[in-house]
Amino acid sequence: MLKIAIKTVIAMVAVVTSGCGVMNKMQAASVTNPMTPEQSKAQVVDAAREIVHALGLHVTDAFFWHSSCNDQGDPPFRGRLTISYPPASSFEASEAEIADMVQRLQSLGWAGDPDLHSHGSVLKKNNVVATFYPGTADKYPAVDLLGECRDVTTTKQTRGSTEAVNLS
């Protein structure tokens, strides 16, 4: 019994002293149903297309990238996509526009995400989180989409760069 306790303590000390690298590898190894990089991209692109078509949104820019699910840039990764659209006439009008968008998307099965706290309006469907940010005087309004943290094959070296996406 003492040997097991000593081995457990040694293992815990090794994890704590080795830092986040070991924890991130453990996190990536614990993904039960991994996605390919292509699947993680398709997950957010498909959700973005649904949003754009349902709302008749005029897209000014849409960009995709693979985003690490931790601060070290290690696996797992997820698909991430940002949609920009023309600003409303005022911040208040932008907030009203987003409230209308949220209501319309909720009628299509998008729901609030009580686990995510943000400065924007948050909806979730099929494990994709969409956050709506109102425009300001110096920033276009945007919808930021986050896919699931299930891509364990993408790395810092293979994640690529931001790419423009056609959502029509």
GROMACS .gro file of N, CA and C in nm:
model
  504
    1MET      N    1   0.082  -0.119   0.000
    1MET     CA    2   0.000   0.000   0.000
    1MET      C    3   0.087   0.125   0.000
    2LEU      N    4   0.195   0.121   0.078
    2LEU     CA    5   0.285   0.236   0.085
    2LEU      C    6   0.351   0.261  -0.049
    3LYS      N    7   0.385   0.152  -0.122
    3LYS     CA    8   0.449   0.166  -0.253
    3LYS      C    9   0.355   0.236  -0.351
    4ILE      N   10   0.228   0.202  -0.348
    4ILE     CA   11   0.130   0.265  -0.437
    4ILE      C   12   0.117   0.412  -0.403
    5ALA      N   13   0.111   0.445  -0.276
    5ALA     CA   14   0.100   0.585  -0.235
    5ALA      C   15   0.222   0.664  -0.278
    6ILE      N   16   0.340   0.606  -0.264
    6ILE     CA   17   0.464   0.675  -0.306
    6ILE      C   18   0.464   0.696  -0.456
    7LYS      N   19   0.425   0.594  -0.534
    7LYS     CA   20   0.421   0.607  -0.680
    7LYS      C   21   0.320   0.715  -0.722
    8THR      N   22   0.208   0.720  -0.654
    8THR     CA   23   0.107   0.822  -0.684
    8THR      C   24   0.161   0.962  -0.657
    9VAL      N   25   0.227   0.979  -0.545
    9VAL     CA   26   0.285   1.110  -0.511
    9VAL      C   27   0.392   1.147  -0.613
   10ILE      N   28   0.477   1.054  -0.651
   10ILE     CA   29   0.582   1.082  -0.751
   10ILE      C   30   0.520   1.122  -0.883
   11ALA      N   31   0.415   1.052  -0.925
   11ALA     CA   32   0.348   1.086  -1.051
   11ALA      C   33   0.287   1.225  -1.044
   12MET      N   34   0.224   1.259  -0.932
   12MET     CA   35   0.163   1.391  -0.918
   12MET      C   36   0.269   1.500  -0.920
   13VAL      N   37   0.380   1.478  -0.852
   13VAL     CA   38   0.489   1.576  -0.851
   13VAL      C   39   0.544   1.594  -0.991
   14ALA      N   40   0.557   1.485  -1.067
   14ALA     CA   41   0.609   1.494  -1.203
   14ALA      C   42   0.517   1.579  -1.291
   15VAL      N   43   0.387   1.559  -1.277
   15VAL     CA   44   0.292   1.637  -1.357
   15VAL      C   45   0.297   1.784  -1.318
   16VAL      N   46   0.297   1.813  -1.189
   16VAL     CA   47   0.297   1.951  -1.142
   16VAL      C   48   0.425   2.023  -1.181
   17THR      N   49   0.539   1.958  -1.167
   17THR     CA   50   0.667   2.025  -1.195
   17THR      C   51   0.699   2.032  -1.343
   18SER      N   52   0.635   1.948  -1.425
   18SER     CA   53   0.665   1.953  -1.568
   18SER      C   54   0.583   2.058  -1.640
   19GLY      N   55   0.486   2.117  -1.577
   19GLY     CA   56   0.411   2.228  -1.634
   19GLY      C   57   0.295   2.184  -1.720
   20CYS      N   58   0.251   2.278  -1.802
   20CYS     CA   59   0.130   2.259  -1.881
   20CYS      C   60   0.149   2.162  -1.996
   21GLY      N   61   0.272   2.143  -2.041
   21GLY     CA   62   0.296   2.054  -2.154
   21GLY      C   63   0.238   1.916  -2.133
   22VAL      N   64   0.263   1.859  -2.017
   22VAL     CA   65   0.210   1.727  -1.986
   22VAL      C   66   0.059   1.731  -1.979
   23MET      N   67   0.005   1.833  -1.917
   23MET     CA   68  -0.141   1.845  -1.904
   23MET      C   69  -0.205   1.859  -2.041
   24ASN      N   70  -0.144   1.937  -2.133
   24ASN     CA   71  -0.201   1.954  -2.266
   24ASN      C   72  -0.199   1.824  -2.343
   25LYS      N   73  -0.090   1.746  -2.329
   25LYS     CA   74  -0.084   1.616  -2.396
   25LYS      C   75  -0.190   1.524  -2.339
   26MET      N   76  -0.211   1.532  -2.209
   26MET     CA   77  -0.316   1.451  -2.147
   26MET      C   78  -0.453   1.496  -2.197
   27GLN      N   79  -0.472   1.626  -2.214
   27GLN     CA   80  -0.600   1.678  -2.263
   27GLN      C   81  -0.624   1.628  -2.405
   28ALA      N   82  -0.523   1.636  -2.492
   28ALA     CA   83  -0.537   1.590  -2.630
   28ALA      C   84  -0.563   1.440  -2.633
   29ALA      N   85  -0.495   1.365  -2.547
   29ALA     CA   86  -0.513   1.220  -2.544
   29ALA      C   87  -0.651   1.181  -2.492
   30SER      N   88  -0.717   1.269  -2.418
   30SER     CA   89  -0.847   1.237  -2.361
   30SER      C   90  -0.964   1.265  -2.455
   31VAL      N   91  -0.937   1.318  -2.573
   31VAL     CA   92  -1.044   1.344  -2.670
   31VAL      C   93  -1.097   1.209  -2.717
   32THR      N   94  -1.224   1.182  -2.691
   32THR     CA   95  -1.280   1.050  -2.717
   32THR      C   96  -1.325   1.029  -2.861
   33ASN      N   97  -1.362   1.134  -2.929
   33ASN     CA   98  -1.410   1.122  -3.066
   33ASN      C   99  -1.344   1.230  -3.151
   34PRO      N  100  -1.215   1.211  -3.185
   34PRO     CA  101  -1.140   1.317  -3.253
   34PRO      C  102  -1.194   1.351  -3.391
   35MET      N  103  -1.163   1.473  -3.435
   35MET     CA  104  -1.197   1.522  -3.569
   35MET      C  105  -1.068   1.542  -3.647
   36THR      N  106  -1.080   1.537  -3.778
   36THR     CA  107  -0.969   1.576  -3.863
   36THR      C  108  -0.970   1.728  -3.874
   37PRO      N  109  -0.860   1.788  -3.920
   37PRO     CA  110  -0.861   1.933  -3.943
   37PRO      C  111  -0.971   1.975  -4.041
   38GLU      N  112  -0.995   1.891  -4.141
   38GLU     CA  113  -1.099   1.922  -4.240
   38GLU      C  114  -1.238   1.920  -4.176
   39GLN      N  115  -1.261   1.824  -4.087
   39GLN     CA  116  -1.390   1.817  -4.018
   39GLN      C  117  -1.410   1.935  -3.924
   40SER      N  118  -1.302   1.978  -3.857
   40SER     CA  119  -1.315   2.092  -3.765
   40SER      C  120  -1.344   2.220  -3.844
   41LYS      N  121  -1.290   2.230  -3.964
   41LYS     CA  122  -1.320   2.345  -4.050
   41LYS      C  123  -1.465   2.338  -4.098
   42ALA      N  124  -1.505   2.222  -4.148
   42ALA     CA  125  -1.641   2.207  -4.199
   42ALA      C  126  -1.745   2.235  -4.091
   43GLN      N  127  -1.715   2.199  -3.968
   43GLN     CA  128  -1.810   2.221  -3.858
   43GLN      C  129  -1.847   2.368  -3.845
   44VAL      N  130  -1.748   2.458  -3.846
   44VAL     CA  131  -1.778   2.600  -3.828
   44VAL      C  132  -1.821   2.666  -3.959
   45VAL      N  133  -1.768   2.621  -4.073
   45VAL     CA  134  -1.810   2.679  -4.201
   45VAL      C  135  -1.957   2.646  -4.227
   46ASP      N  136  -1.998   2.523  -4.201
   46ASP     CA  137  -2.139   2.486  -4.220
   46ASP      C  138  -2.230   2.568  -4.129
   47ALA      N  139  -2.190   2.586  -4.003
   47ALA     CA  140  -2.270   2.667  -3.910
   47ALA      C  141  -2.276   2.812  -3.956
   48ALA      N  142  -2.164   2.864  -4.004
   48ALA     CA  143  -2.160   3.003  -4.053
   48ALA      C  144  -2.252   3.020  -4.173
   49ARG      N  145  -2.250   2.924  -4.264
   49ARG     CA  146  -2.338   2.932  -4.382
   49ARG      C  147  -2.484   2.929  -4.339
   50GLU      N  148  -2.517   2.846  -4.242
   50GLU     CA  149  -2.655   2.842  -4.192
   50GLU      C  150  -2.696   2.978  -4.137
   51ILE      N  151  -2.610   3.041  -4.059
   51ILE     CA  152  -2.640   3.172  -4.001
   51ILE      C  153  -2.656   3.277  -4.110
   52VAL      N  154  -2.562   3.281  -4.203
   52VAL     CA  155  -2.566   3.381  -4.311
   52VAL      C  156  -2.693   3.368  -4.394
   53HIS      N  157  -2.728   3.245  -4.432
   53HIS     CA  158  -2.847   3.225  -4.516
   53HIS      C  159  -2.976   3.249  -4.438
   54ALA      N  160  -2.982   3.205  -4.313
   54ALA     CA  161  -3.104   3.224  -4.233
   54ALA      C  162  -3.132   3.371  -4.208
   55LEU      N  163  -3.026   3.450  -4.191
   55LEU     CA  164  -3.042   3.592  -4.160
   55LEU      C  165  -3.036   3.682  -4.283
   56GLY      N  166  -2.999   3.627  -4.398
   56GLY     CA  167  -2.978   3.710  -4.516
   56GLY      C  168  -2.867   3.810  -4.492
   57LEU      N  169  -2.767   3.769  -4.417
   57LEU     CA  170  -2.658   3.858  -4.375
   57LEU      C  171  -2.567   3.894  -4.491
   58HIS      N  172  -2.540   4.023  -4.507
   58HIS     CA  173  -2.445   4.070  -4.608
   58HIS      C  174  -2.305   4.062  -4.546
   59VAL      N  175  -2.226   3.965  -4.592
   59VAL     CA  176  -2.093   3.941  -4.534
   59VAL      C  177  -1.991   4.033  -4.600
   60THR      N  178  -1.919   4.109  -4.519
   60THR     CA  179  -1.810   4.191  -4.574
   60THR      C  180  -1.679   4.113  -4.571
   61ASP      N  181  -1.659   4.031  -4.468
   61ASP     CA  182  -1.540   3.946  -4.456
   61ASP      C  183  -1.577   3.822  -4.377
   62ALA      N  184  -1.513   3.711  -4.412
   62ALA     CA  185  -1.525   3.588  -4.332
   62ALA      C  186  -1.390   3.519  -4.335
   63PHE      N  187  -1.337   3.489  -4.218
   63PHE     CA  188  -1.205   3.428  -4.207
   63PHE      C  189  -1.210   3.307  -4.115
   64PHE      N  190  -1.138   3.202  -4.157
   64PHE     CA  191  -1.127   3.078  -4.080
   64PHE      C  192  -0.983   3.057  -4.037
   65TRP      N  193  -0.966   2.995  -3.919
   65TRP     CA  194  -0.834   2.949  -3.876
   65TRP      C  195  -0.852   2.837  -3.774
   66HIS      N  196  -0.745   2.758  -3.757
   66HIS     CA  197  -0.743   2.656  -3.651
   66HIS      C  198  -0.690   2.722  -3.525
   67SER      N  199  -0.765   2.712  -3.418
   67SER     CA  200  -0.733   2.777  -3.292
   67SER      C  201  -0.707   2.671  -3.185
   68SER      N  202  -0.596   2.686  -3.114
   68SER     CA  203  -0.567   2.594  -3.004
   68SER      C  204  -0.667   2.616  -2.892
   69CYS      N  205  -0.696   2.510  -2.822
   69CYS     CA  206  -0.790   2.517  -2.710
   69CYS      C  207  -0.720   2.544  -2.577
   70ASN      N  208  -0.593   2.586  -2.584
   70ASN     CA  209  -0.519   2.619  -2.462
   70ASN      C  210  -0.423   2.734  -2.491
   71ASP      N  211  -0.367   2.790  -2.388
   71ASP     CA  212  -0.279   2.907  -2.403
   71ASP      C  213  -0.141   2.875  -2.458
   72GLN      N  214  -0.104   2.749  -2.462
   72GLN     CA  215   0.029   2.712  -2.510
   72GLN      C  216   0.033   2.685  -2.660
   73GLY      N  217  -0.081   2.680  -2.725
   73GLY     CA  218  -0.086   2.655  -2.868
   73GLY      C  219  -0.071   2.508  -2.903
   74ASP      N  220  -0.095   2.420  -2.807
   74ASP     CA  221  -0.083   2.276  -2.828
   74ASP      C  222  -0.220   2.217  -2.859
   75PRO      N  223  -0.224   2.093  -2.914
   75PRO     CA  224  -0.351   2.025  -2.934
   75PRO      C  225  -0.423   2.005  -2.802
   76PRO      N  226  -0.555   1.993  -2.805
   76PRO     CA  227  -0.639   1.989  -2.923
   76PRO      C  228  -0.666   2.128  -2.981
   77PHE      N  229  -0.706   2.127  -3.108
   77PHE     CA  230  -0.742   2.249  -3.179
   77PHE      C  231  -0.890   2.243  -3.213
   78ARG      N  232  -0.941   2.358  -3.256
   78ARG     CA  233  -1.080   2.367  -3.302
   78ARG      C  234  -1.085   2.461  -3.421
   79GLY      N  235  -1.191   2.449  -3.499
   79GLY     CA  236  -1.215   2.544  -3.605
   79GLY      C  237  -1.270   2.672  -3.546
   80ARG      N  238  -1.227   2.784  -3.603
   80ARG     CA  239  -1.277   2.914  -3.558
   80ARG      C  240  -1.302   2.999  -3.682
   81LEU      N  241  -1.411   3.072  -3.683
   81LEU     CA  242  -1.448   3.153  -3.799
   81LEU      C  243  -1.510   3.282  -3.750
   82THR      N  244  -1.471   3.392  -3.813
   82THR     CA  245  -1.529   3.522  -3.780
   82THR      C  246  -1.595   3.580  -3.905
   83ILE      N  247  -1.718   3.626  -3.889
   83ILE     CA  248  -1.794   3.691  -3.995
   83ILE      C  249  -1.809   3.837  -3.959
   84SER      N  250  -1.772   3.925  -4.052
   84SER     CA  251  -1.798   4.069  -4.034
   84SER      C  252  -1.909   4.109  -4.131
   85TYR      N  253  -1.990   4.204  -4.088
   85TYR     CA  254  -2.099   4.252  -4.173
   85TYR      C  255  -2.113   4.403  -4.152
   86PRO      N  256  -2.183   4.473  -4.242
   86PRO     CA  257  -2.191   4.619  -4.233
   86PRO      C  258  -2.252   4.666  -4.100
   87PRO      N  259  -2.200   4.776  -4.048
   87PRO     CA  260  -2.250   4.826  -3.919
   87PRO      C  261  -2.387   4.890  -3.932
   88ALA      N  262  -2.461   4.887  -3.824
   88ALA     CA  263  -2.588   4.959  -3.816
   88ALA      C  264  -2.558   5.108  -3.796
   89SER      N  265  -2.661   5.188  -3.795
   89SER     CA  266  -2.642   5.334  -3.786
   89SER      C  267  -2.591   5.380  -3.651
   90SER      N  268  -2.611   5.299  -3.545
   90SER     CA  269  -2.564   5.337  -3.411
   90SER      C  270  -2.539   5.209  -3.331
   91PHE      N  271  -2.475   5.226  -3.217
   91PHE     CA  272  -2.452   5.111  -3.129
   91PHE      C  273  -2.585   5.053  -3.083
   92GLU      N  274  -2.680   5.138  -3.050
   92GLU     CA  275  -2.811   5.092  -3.006
   92GLU      C  276  -2.882   5.015  -3.117
   93ALA      N  277  -2.871   5.065  -3.241
   93ALA     CA  278  -2.931   4.996  -3.355
   93ALA      C  279  -2.863   4.861  -3.377
   94SER      N  280  -2.733   4.856  -3.356
   94SER     CA  281  -2.659   4.731  -3.369
   94SER      C  282  -2.705   4.629  -3.265
   95GLU      N  283  -2.724   4.674  -3.142
   95GLU     CA  284  -2.774   4.584  -3.037
   95GLU      C  285  -2.913   4.532  -3.070
   96ALA      N  286  -3.000   4.619  -3.123
   96ALA     CA  287  -3.135   4.577  -3.162
   96ALA      C  288  -3.129   4.478  -3.278
   97GLU      N  289  -3.040   4.503  -3.372
   97GLU     CA  290  -3.021   4.413  -3.486
   97GLU      C  291  -2.978   4.274  -3.437
   98ILE      N  292  -2.885   4.270  -3.343
   98ILE     CA  293  -2.839   4.142  -3.289
   98ILE      C  294  -2.951   4.071  -3.213
   99ALA      N  295  -3.030   4.145  -3.136
   99ALA     CA  296  -3.142   4.085  -3.064
   99ALA      C  297  -3.238   4.018  -3.161
  100ASP      N  298  -3.264   4.083  -3.275
  100ASP     CA  299  -3.350   4.025  -3.378
  100ASP      C  300  -3.286   3.900  -3.438
  101MET      N  301  -3.155   3.907  -3.466
  101MET     CA  302  -3.085   3.790  -3.522
  101MET      C  303  -3.093   3.671  -3.427
  102VAL      N  304  -3.069   3.697  -3.300
  102VAL     CA  305  -3.072   3.591  -3.199
  102VAL      C  306  -3.210   3.527  -3.193
  103GLN      N  307  -3.314   3.609  -3.193
  103GLN     CA  308  -3.451   3.557  -3.187
  103GLN      C  309  -3.480   3.470  -3.310
  104ARG      N  310  -3.439   3.515  -3.428
  104ARG     CA  311  -3.463   3.439  -3.550
  104ARG      C  312  -3.387   3.306  -3.549
  105LEU      N  313  -3.264   3.309  -3.501
  105LEU     CA  314  -3.185   3.185  -3.497
  105LEU      C  315  -3.238   3.088  -3.391
  106GLN      N  316  -3.291   3.141  -3.281
  106GLN     CA  317  -3.349   3.054  -3.179
  106GLN      C  318  -3.468   2.977  -3.235
  107SER      N  319  -3.541   3.037  -3.328
  107SER     CA  320  -3.654   2.967  -3.390
  107SER      C  321  -3.606   2.855  -3.482
  108LEU      N  322  -3.476   2.853  -3.513
  108LEU     CA  323  -3.417   2.749  -3.598
  108LEU      C  324  -3.334   2.649  -3.518
  109GLY      N  325  -3.349   2.651  -3.387
  109GLY     CA  326  -3.282   2.551  -3.305
  109GLY      C  327  -3.155   2.596  -3.235
  110TRP      N  328  -3.112   2.719  -3.258
  110TRP     CA  329  -2.998   2.771  -3.182
  110TRP      C  330  -3.048   2.806  -3.043
  111ALA      N  331  -2.966   2.781  -2.942
  111ALA     CA  332  -3.007   2.805  -2.803
  111ALA      C  333  -2.897   2.878  -2.729
  112GLY      N  334  -2.934   2.944  -2.620
  112GLY     CA  335  -2.835   3.009  -2.536
  112GLY      C  336  -2.738   2.907  -2.478
  113ASP      N  337  -2.617   2.951  -2.447
  113ASP     CA  338  -2.517   2.864  -2.387
  113ASP      C  339  -2.486   2.914  -2.246
  114PRO      N  340  -2.546   2.854  -2.144
  114PRO     CA  341  -2.526   2.903  -2.007
  114PRO      C  342  -2.384   2.882  -1.955
  115ASP      N  343  -2.304   2.798  -2.022
  115ASP     CA  344  -2.167   2.772  -1.976
  115ASP      C  345  -2.067   2.874  -2.028
  116LEU      N  346  -2.107   2.958  -2.122
  116LEU     CA  347  -2.014   3.055  -2.180
  116LEU      C  348  -2.059   3.196  -2.143
  117HIS      N  349  -1.969   3.272  -2.086
  117HIS     CA  350  -1.998   3.410  -2.048
  117HIS      C  351  -1.916   3.502  -2.137
  118SER      N  352  -1.983   3.600  -2.197
  118SER     CA  353  -1.918   3.685  -2.296
  118SER      C  354  -1.980   3.824  -2.291
  119HIS      N  355  -1.915   3.916  -2.359
  119HIS     CA  356  -1.970   4.051  -2.373
  119HIS      C  357  -2.069   4.059  -2.489
  120GLY      N  358  -2.080   3.951  -2.565
  120GLY     CA  359  -2.173   3.947  -2.676
  120GLY      C  360  -2.288   3.851  -2.646
  121SER      N  361  -2.380   3.840  -2.741
  121SER     CA  362  -2.491   3.745  -2.729
  121SER      C  363  -2.442   3.609  -2.779
  122VAL      N  364  -2.466   3.504  -2.702
  122VAL     CA  365  -2.410   3.371  -2.731
  122VAL      C  366  -2.521   3.271  -2.760
  123LEU      N  367  -2.504   3.197  -2.870
  123LEU     CA  368  -2.594   3.088  -2.906
  123LEU      C  369  -2.511   2.964  -2.935
  124LYS      N  370  -2.576   2.847  -2.927
  124LYS     CA  371  -2.506   2.721  -2.953
  124LYS      C  372  -2.599   2.626  -3.027
  125LYS      N  373  -2.541   2.556  -3.125
  125LYS     CA  374  -2.616   2.454  -3.197
  125LYS      C  375  -2.516   2.353  -3.252
  126ASN      N  376  -2.547   2.225  -3.239
  126ASN     CA  377  -2.459   2.119  -3.287
  126ASN      C  378  -2.315   2.136  -3.238
  127ASN      N  379  -2.302   2.179  -3.114
  127ASN     CA  380  -2.172   2.196  -3.048
  127ASN      C  381  -2.085   2.307  -3.108
  128VAL      N  382  -2.145   2.397  -3.183
  128VAL     CA  383  -2.076   2.517  -3.231
  128VAL      C  384  -2.133   2.635  -3.154
  129VAL      N  385  -2.044   2.718  -3.101
  129VAL     CA  386  -2.083   2.837  -3.026
  129VAL      C  387  -2.069   2.958  -3.117
  130ALA      N  388  -2.174   3.038  -3.127
  130ALA     CA  389  -2.171   3.162  -3.206
  130ALA      C  390  -2.191   3.280  -3.110
  131THR      N  391  -2.096   3.373  -3.113
  131THR     CA  392  -2.105   3.493  -3.030
  131THR      C  393  -2.122   3.614  -3.120
  132PHE      N  394  -2.223   3.694  -3.093
  132PHE     CA  395  -2.256   3.812  -3.173
  132PHE      C  396  -2.208   3.936  -3.100
  133TYR      N  397  -2.121   4.012  -3.166
  133TYR     CA  398  -2.066   4.134  -3.108
  133TYR      C  399  -2.120   4.255  -3.184
  134PRO      N  400  -2.177   4.353  -3.114
  134PRO     CA  401  -2.226   4.474  -3.183
  134PRO      C  402  -2.111   4.557  -3.236
  135GLY      N  403  -2.140   4.635  -3.338
  135GLY     CA  404  -2.039   4.725  -3.392
  135GLY      C  405  -2.020   4.846  -3.304
  136THR      N  406  -1.904   4.905  -3.314
  136THR     CA  407  -1.874   5.029  -3.244
  136THR      C  408  -1.821   5.128  -3.347
  137ALA      N  409  -1.787   5.246  -3.303
  137ALA     CA  410  -1.739   5.349  -3.395
  137ALA      C  411  -1.615   5.305  -3.472
  138ASP      N  412  -1.532   5.221  -3.412
  138ASP     CA  413  -1.407   5.181  -3.477
  138ASP      C  414  -1.402   5.033  -3.514
  139LYS      N  415  -1.515   4.962  -3.505
  139LYS     CA  416  -1.512   4.819  -3.530
  139LYS      C  417  -1.642   4.773  -3.593
  140TYR      N  418  -1.628   4.689  -3.695
  140TYR     CA  419  -1.747   4.630  -3.758
  140TYR      C  420  -1.809   4.529  -3.663
  141PRO      N  421  -1.941   4.511  -3.672
  141PRO     CA  422  -2.003   4.405  -3.594
  141PRO      C  423  -1.954   4.269  -3.647
  142ALA      N  424  -1.955   4.169  -3.560
  142ALA     CA  425  -1.902   4.039  -3.600
  142ALA      C  426  -1.977   3.925  -3.532
  143VAL      N  427  -1.970   3.810  -3.596
  143VAL     CA  428  -2.015   3.685  -3.538
  143VAL      C  429  -1.891   3.596  -3.531
  144ASP      N  430  -1.859   3.549  -3.412
  144ASP     CA  431  -1.742   3.464  -3.392
  144ASP      C  432  -1.791   3.323  -3.363
  145LEU      N  433  -1.748   3.226  -3.444
  145LEU     CA  434  -1.791   3.087  -3.426
  145LEU      C  435  -1.675   3.001  -3.378
  146LEU      N  436  -1.702   2.920  -3.276
  146LEU     CA  437  -1.603   2.827  -3.220
  146LEU      C  438  -1.656   2.685  -3.231
  147GLY      N  439  -1.575   2.599  -3.292
  147GLY     CA  440  -1.609   2.457  -3.299
  147GLY      C  441  -1.563   2.384  -3.175
  148GLU      N  442  -1.575   2.253  -3.180
  148GLU     CA  443  -1.538   2.169  -3.067
  148GLU      C  444  -1.387   2.149  -3.061
  149CYS      N  445  -1.335   2.130  -2.943
  149CYS     CA  446  -1.192   2.102  -2.920
  149CYS      C  447  -1.166   1.953  -2.941
  150ARG      N  448  -1.174   1.909  -3.068
  150ARG     CA  449  -1.160   1.767  -3.097
  150ARG      C  450  -1.057   1.737  -3.205
  151ASP      N  451  -0.989   1.838  -3.257
  151ASP     CA  452  -0.886   1.817  -3.360
  151ASP      C  453  -0.753   1.796  -3.289
  152VAL      N  454  -0.709   1.670  -3.280
  152VAL     CA  455  -0.584   1.640  -3.209
  152VAL      C  456  -0.467   1.620  -3.305
  153THR      N  457  -0.490   1.632  -3.436
  153THR     CA  458  -0.381   1.613  -3.532
  153THR      C  459  -0.316   1.745  -3.573
  154THR      N  460  -0.388   1.856  -3.562
  154THR     CA  461  -0.328   1.986  -3.593
  154THR      C  462  -0.228   2.021  -3.484
  155THR      N  463  -0.118   2.083  -3.525
  155THR     CA  464  -0.014   2.127  -3.430
  155THR      C  465   0.018   2.273  -3.456
  156LYS      N  466   0.105   2.330  -3.373
  156LYS     CA  467   0.150   2.468  -3.395
  156LYS      C  468   0.207   2.483  -3.535
  157GLN      N  469   0.280   2.381  -3.579
  157GLN     CA  470   0.348   2.387  -3.708
  157GLN      C  471   0.254   2.365  -3.826
  158THR      N  472   0.145   2.293  -3.806
  158THR     CA  473   0.056   2.260  -3.919
  158THR      C  474  -0.076   2.335  -3.918
  159ARG      N  475  -0.095   2.423  -3.821
  159ARG     CA  476  -0.227   2.489  -3.811
  159ARG      C  477  -0.256   2.583  -3.927
  160GLY      N  478  -0.153   2.627  -3.998
  160GLY     CA  479  -0.174   2.716  -4.111
  160GLY      C  480  -0.202   2.857  -4.066
  161SER      N  481  -0.245   2.937  -4.162
  161SER     CA  482  -0.274   3.077  -4.132
  161SER      C  483  -0.423   3.103  -4.152
  162THR      N  484  -0.461   3.225  -4.124
  162THR     CA  485  -0.600   3.267  -4.144
  162THR      C  486  -0.631   3.265  -4.292
  163GLU      N  487  -0.748   3.213  -4.327
  163GLU     CA  488  -0.787   3.208  -4.468
  163GLU      C  489  -0.927   3.265  -4.488
  164ALA      N  490  -0.941   3.339  -4.597
  164ALA     CA  491  -1.072   3.394  -4.633
  164ALA      C  492  -1.164   3.279  -4.674
  165VAL      N  493  -1.293   3.293  -4.639
  165VAL     CA  494  -1.391   3.190  -4.668
  165VAL      C  495  -1.510   3.254  -4.739
  166ASN      N  496  -1.559   3.187  -4.843
  166ASN     CA  497  -1.679   3.231  -4.914
  166ASN      C  498  -1.798   3.159  -4.851
  167LEU      N  499  -1.892   3.232  -4.797
  167LEU     CA  500  -2.006   3.172  -4.728
  167LEU      C  501  -2.134   3.174  -4.811
  168SER      N  502  -2.124   3.210  -4.937
  168SER     CA  503  -2.246   3.214  -5.020
  168SER      C  504  -2.283   3.078  -5.073
   0.00000   0.00000   0.00000
